[in-house]
mmCIF file of C-alpha atoms in Angstrom:
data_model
loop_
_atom_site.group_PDB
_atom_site.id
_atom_site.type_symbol
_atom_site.label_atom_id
_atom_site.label_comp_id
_atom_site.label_asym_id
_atom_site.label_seq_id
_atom_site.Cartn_x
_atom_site.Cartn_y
_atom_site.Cartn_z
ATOM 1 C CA UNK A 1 54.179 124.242 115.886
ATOM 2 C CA UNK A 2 50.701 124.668 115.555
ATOM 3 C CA UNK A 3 49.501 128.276 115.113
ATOM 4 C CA UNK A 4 47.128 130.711 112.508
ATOM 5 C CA UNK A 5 44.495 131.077 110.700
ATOM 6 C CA UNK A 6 42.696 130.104 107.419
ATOM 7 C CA UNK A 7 39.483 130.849 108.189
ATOM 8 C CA UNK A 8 38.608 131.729 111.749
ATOM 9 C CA UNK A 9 38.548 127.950 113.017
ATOM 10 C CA UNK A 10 41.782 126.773 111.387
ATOM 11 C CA UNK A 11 45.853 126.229 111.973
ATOM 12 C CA UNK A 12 48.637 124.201 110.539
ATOM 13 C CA UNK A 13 51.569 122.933 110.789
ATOM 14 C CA UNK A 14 54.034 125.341 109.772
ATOM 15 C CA UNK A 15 57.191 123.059 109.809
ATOM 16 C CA UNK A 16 55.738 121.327 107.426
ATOM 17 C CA UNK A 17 54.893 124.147 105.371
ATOM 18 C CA UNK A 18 58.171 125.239 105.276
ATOM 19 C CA UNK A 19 59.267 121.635 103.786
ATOM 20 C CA UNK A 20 56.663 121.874 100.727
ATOM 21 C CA UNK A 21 58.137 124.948 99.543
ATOM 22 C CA UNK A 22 62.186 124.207 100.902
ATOM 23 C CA UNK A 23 64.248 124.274 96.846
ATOM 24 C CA UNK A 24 66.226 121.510 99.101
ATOM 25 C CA UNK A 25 63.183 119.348 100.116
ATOM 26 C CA UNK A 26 61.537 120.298 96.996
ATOM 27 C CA UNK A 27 63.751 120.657 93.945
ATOM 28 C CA UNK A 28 60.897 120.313 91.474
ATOM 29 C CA UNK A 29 59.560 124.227 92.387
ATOM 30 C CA UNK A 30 58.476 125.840 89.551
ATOM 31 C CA UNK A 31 60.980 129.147 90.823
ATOM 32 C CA UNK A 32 60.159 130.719 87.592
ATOM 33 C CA UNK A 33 56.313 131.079 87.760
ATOM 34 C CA UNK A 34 56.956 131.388 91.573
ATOM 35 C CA UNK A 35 58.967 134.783 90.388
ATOM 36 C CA UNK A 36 56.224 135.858 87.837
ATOM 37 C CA UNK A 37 53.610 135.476 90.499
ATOM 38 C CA UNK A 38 55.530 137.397 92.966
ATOM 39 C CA UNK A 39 56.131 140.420 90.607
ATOM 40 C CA UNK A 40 52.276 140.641 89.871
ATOM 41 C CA UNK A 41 51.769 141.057 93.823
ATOM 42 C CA UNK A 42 54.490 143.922 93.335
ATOM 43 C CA UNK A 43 52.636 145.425 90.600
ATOM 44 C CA UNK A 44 50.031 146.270 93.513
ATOM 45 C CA UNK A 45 47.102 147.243 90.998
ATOM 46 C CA UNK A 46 44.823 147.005 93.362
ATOM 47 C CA UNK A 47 46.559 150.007 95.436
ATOM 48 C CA UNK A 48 44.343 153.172 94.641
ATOM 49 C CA UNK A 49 40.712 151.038 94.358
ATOM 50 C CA UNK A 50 39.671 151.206 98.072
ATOM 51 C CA UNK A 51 39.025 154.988 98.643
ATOM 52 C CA UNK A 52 35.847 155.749 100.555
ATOM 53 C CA UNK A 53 33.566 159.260 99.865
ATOM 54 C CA UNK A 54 30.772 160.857 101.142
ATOM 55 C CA UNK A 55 28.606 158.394 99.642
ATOM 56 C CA UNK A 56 29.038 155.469 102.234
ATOM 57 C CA UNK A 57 27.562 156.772 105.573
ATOM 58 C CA UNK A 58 24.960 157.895 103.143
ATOM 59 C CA UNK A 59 23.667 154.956 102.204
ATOM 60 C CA UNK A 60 24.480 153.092 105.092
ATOM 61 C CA UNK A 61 21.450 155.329 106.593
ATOM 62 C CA UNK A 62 18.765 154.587 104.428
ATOM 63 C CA UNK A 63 19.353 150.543 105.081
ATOM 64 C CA UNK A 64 16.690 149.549 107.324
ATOM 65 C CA UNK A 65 15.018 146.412 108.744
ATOM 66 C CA UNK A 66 15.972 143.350 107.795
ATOM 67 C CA UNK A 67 17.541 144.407 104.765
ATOM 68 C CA UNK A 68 20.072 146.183 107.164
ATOM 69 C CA UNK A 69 20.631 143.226 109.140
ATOM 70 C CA UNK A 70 21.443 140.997 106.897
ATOM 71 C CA UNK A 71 24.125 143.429 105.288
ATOM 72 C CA UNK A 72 25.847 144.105 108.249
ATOM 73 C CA UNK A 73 25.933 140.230 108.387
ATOM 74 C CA UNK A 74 27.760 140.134 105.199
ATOM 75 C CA UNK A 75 30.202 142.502 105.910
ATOM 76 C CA UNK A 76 30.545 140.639 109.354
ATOM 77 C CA UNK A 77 31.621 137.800 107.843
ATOM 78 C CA UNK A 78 33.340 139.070 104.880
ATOM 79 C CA UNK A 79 35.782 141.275 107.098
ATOM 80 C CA UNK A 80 36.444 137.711 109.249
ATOM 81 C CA UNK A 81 37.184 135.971 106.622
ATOM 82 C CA UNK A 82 39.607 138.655 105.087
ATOM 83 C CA UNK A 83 41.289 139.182 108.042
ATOM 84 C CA UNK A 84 41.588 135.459 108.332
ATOM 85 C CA UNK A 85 43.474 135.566 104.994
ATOM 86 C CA UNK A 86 45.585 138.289 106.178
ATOM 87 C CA UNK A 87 46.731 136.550 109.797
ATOM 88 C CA UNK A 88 47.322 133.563 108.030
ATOM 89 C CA UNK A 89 49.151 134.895 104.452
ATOM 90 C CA UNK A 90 51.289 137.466 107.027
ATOM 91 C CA UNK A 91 52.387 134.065 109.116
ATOM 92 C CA UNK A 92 53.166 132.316 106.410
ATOM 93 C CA UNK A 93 55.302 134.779 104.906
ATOM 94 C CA UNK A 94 57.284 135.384 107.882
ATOM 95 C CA UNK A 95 57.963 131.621 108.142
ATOM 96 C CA UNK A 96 59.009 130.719 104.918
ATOM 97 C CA UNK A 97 61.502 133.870 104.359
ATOM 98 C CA UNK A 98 64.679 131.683 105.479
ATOM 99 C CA UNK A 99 63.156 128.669 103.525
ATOM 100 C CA UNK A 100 62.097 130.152 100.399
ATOM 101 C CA UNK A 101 62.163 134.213 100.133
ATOM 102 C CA UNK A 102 60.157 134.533 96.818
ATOM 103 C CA UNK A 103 56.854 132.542 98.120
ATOM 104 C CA UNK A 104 57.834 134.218 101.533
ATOM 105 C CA UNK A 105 57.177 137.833 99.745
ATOM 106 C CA UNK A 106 54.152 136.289 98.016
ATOM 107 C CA UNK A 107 52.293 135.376 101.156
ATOM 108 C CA UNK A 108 53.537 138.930 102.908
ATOM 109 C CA UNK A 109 51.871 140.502 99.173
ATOM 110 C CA UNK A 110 48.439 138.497 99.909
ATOM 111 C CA UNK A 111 48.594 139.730 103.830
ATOM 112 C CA UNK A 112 49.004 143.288 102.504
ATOM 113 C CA UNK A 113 45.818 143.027 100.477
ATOM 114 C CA UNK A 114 43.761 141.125 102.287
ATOM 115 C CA UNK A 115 44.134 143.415 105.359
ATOM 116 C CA UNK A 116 43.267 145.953 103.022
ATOM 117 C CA UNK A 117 40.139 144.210 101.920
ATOM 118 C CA UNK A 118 39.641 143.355 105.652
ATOM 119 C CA UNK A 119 39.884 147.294 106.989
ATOM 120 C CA UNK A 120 38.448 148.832 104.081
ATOM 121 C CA UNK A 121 34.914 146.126 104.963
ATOM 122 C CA UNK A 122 35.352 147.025 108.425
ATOM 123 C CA UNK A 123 35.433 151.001 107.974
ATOM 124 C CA UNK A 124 32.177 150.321 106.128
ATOM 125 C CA UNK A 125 30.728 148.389 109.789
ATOM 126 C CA UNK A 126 31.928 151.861 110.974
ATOM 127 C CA UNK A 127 28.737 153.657 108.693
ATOM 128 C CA UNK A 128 26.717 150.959 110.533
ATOM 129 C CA UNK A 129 28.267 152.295 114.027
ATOM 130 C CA UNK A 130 29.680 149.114 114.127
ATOM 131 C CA UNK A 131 33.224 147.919 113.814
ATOM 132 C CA UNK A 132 34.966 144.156 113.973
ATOM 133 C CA UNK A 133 37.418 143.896 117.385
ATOM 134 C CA UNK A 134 40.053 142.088 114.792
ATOM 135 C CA UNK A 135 42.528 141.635 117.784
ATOM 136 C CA UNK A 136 40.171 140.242 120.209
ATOM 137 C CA UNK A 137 38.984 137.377 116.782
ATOM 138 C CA UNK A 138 43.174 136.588 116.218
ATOM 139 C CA UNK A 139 43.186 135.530 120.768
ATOM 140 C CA UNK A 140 39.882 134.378 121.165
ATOM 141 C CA UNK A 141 38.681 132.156 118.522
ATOM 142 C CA UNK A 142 39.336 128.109 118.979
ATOM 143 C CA UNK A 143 40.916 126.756 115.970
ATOM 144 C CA UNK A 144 40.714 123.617 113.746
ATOM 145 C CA UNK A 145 44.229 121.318 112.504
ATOM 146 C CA UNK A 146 44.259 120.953 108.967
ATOM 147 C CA UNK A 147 47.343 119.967 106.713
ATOM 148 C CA UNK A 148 49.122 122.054 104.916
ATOM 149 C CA UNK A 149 48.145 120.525 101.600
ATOM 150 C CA UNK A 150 44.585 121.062 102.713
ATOM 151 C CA UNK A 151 45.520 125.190 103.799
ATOM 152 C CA UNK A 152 46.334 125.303 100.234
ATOM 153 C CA UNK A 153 43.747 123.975 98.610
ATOM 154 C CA UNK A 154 41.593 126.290 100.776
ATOM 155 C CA UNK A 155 43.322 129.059 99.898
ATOM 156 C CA UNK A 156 43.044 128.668 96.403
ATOM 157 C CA UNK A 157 38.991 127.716 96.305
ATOM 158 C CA UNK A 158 38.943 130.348 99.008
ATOM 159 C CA UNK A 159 40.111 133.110 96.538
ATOM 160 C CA UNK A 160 38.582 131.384 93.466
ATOM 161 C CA UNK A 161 35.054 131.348 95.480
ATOM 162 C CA UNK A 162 35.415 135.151 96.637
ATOM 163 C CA UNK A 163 36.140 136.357 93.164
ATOM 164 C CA UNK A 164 32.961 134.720 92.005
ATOM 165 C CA UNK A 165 31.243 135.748 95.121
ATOM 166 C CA UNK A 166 32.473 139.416 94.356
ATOM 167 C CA UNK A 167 32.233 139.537 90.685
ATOM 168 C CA UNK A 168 29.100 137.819 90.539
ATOM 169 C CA UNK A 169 27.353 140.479 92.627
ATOM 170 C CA UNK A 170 29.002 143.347 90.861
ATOM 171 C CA UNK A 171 27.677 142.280 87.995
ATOM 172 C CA UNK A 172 24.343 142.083 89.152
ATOM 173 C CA UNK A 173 24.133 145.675 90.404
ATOM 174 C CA UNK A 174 25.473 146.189 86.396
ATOM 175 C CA UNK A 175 22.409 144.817 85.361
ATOM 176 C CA UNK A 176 19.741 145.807 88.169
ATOM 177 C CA UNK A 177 21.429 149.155 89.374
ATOM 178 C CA UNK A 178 18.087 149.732 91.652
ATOM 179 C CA UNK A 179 19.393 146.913 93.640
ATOM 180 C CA UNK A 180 22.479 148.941 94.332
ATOM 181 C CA UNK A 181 22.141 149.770 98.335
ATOM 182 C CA UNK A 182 25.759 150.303 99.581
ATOM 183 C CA UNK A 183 28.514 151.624 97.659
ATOM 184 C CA UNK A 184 30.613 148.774 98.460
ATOM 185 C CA UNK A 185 29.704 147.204 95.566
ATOM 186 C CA UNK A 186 30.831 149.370 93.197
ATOM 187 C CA UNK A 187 34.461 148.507 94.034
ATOM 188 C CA UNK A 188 34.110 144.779 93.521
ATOM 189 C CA UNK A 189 35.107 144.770 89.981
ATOM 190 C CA UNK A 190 38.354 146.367 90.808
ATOM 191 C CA UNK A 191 38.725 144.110 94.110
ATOM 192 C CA UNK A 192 38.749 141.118 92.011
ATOM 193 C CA UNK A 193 41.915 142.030 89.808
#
């Protein structure tokens, strides 16, 4: 049973997955902090941050040359790799709803914002006249086995990395707002609640 993503090259095992977080298999589950994590998905705060104005297409213009290419680079890649979140967060919340319904709604929570991370990067390609073919990436790409402890660890240094990655450069642009090409950037503070 060998399926999804974690980043664009990976799959797991999901029968396995549903074992490390089975209350049966695994009666030592911290349910509790399971139930506080799920309610701070609910809480959604990140709901109202990603809403685009005039600004965008704007600035998208006036990138040029390299600078320009190596943008659209970065939001290349950041768009894969949030979508990869999203295909693999969705598929692991549809697996474990029999198993275990709380982590089940936590993975569906993480799908629901990293495919808004993922469409909100890829609406920006679209100020580049450029967009991502996300279905043609989730049949065409060849993937790599990892265990499930492994697609866990990832996952956590995956969003522990990104929040640096985003926070870092937000804060930058704080400090050196002539370095402030794209109004992407301006959302990363809020992205990384």
């Amino acid at each position: 049973v060998l399926w999804t993503l974690l980043s664009p090259l990976s799959c797991s095992d999901f029968d396995e997955m549903e074992q490390l977080f089975s209350q049966q298999i695994n009666p030592n589950l911290d349910m509790q902090e399971l139930e506080a994590m799920c309610t701070e998905f609910k809480n959604d705060y990140n709901q109202r941050h990603f809403v685009r104005n005039e600004t965008f297409k704007k600035a998208a213009e006036g990138i040029t040359g390299e600078t320009r290419k190596i943008f659209i680079e970065f939001l290349e890649r950041s768009c894969t790799a949030e979508f990869s979140g999203f295909l693999l967060y969705k598929e692991l919340g549809r697996r474990l709803k029999a198993t275990n319904p709380v982590v089940a709604e936590i993975f569906t929570l993480m799908s629901r914002d990293e495919a808004r991370h993922a469409g909100f990067l890829n609406k920006a390609m679209s100020d580049f006249n450029l967009a991502l073919d996300l279905g043609f990436l989730t049949k065409n790409r060849k993937y790599t086995f990892f265990k499930p402890k492994f697609i866990i660890y990832a996952t956590y240094l995956s969003e522990k990395i990104g929040y640096w990655r985003y926070i870092s450069i937000y804060r930058h642009l704080q400090r050196n707002p002539d370095n402030q090409l794209y109004p992407l950037f301006e959302y990363f503070e809020n992205w990384c609640q």
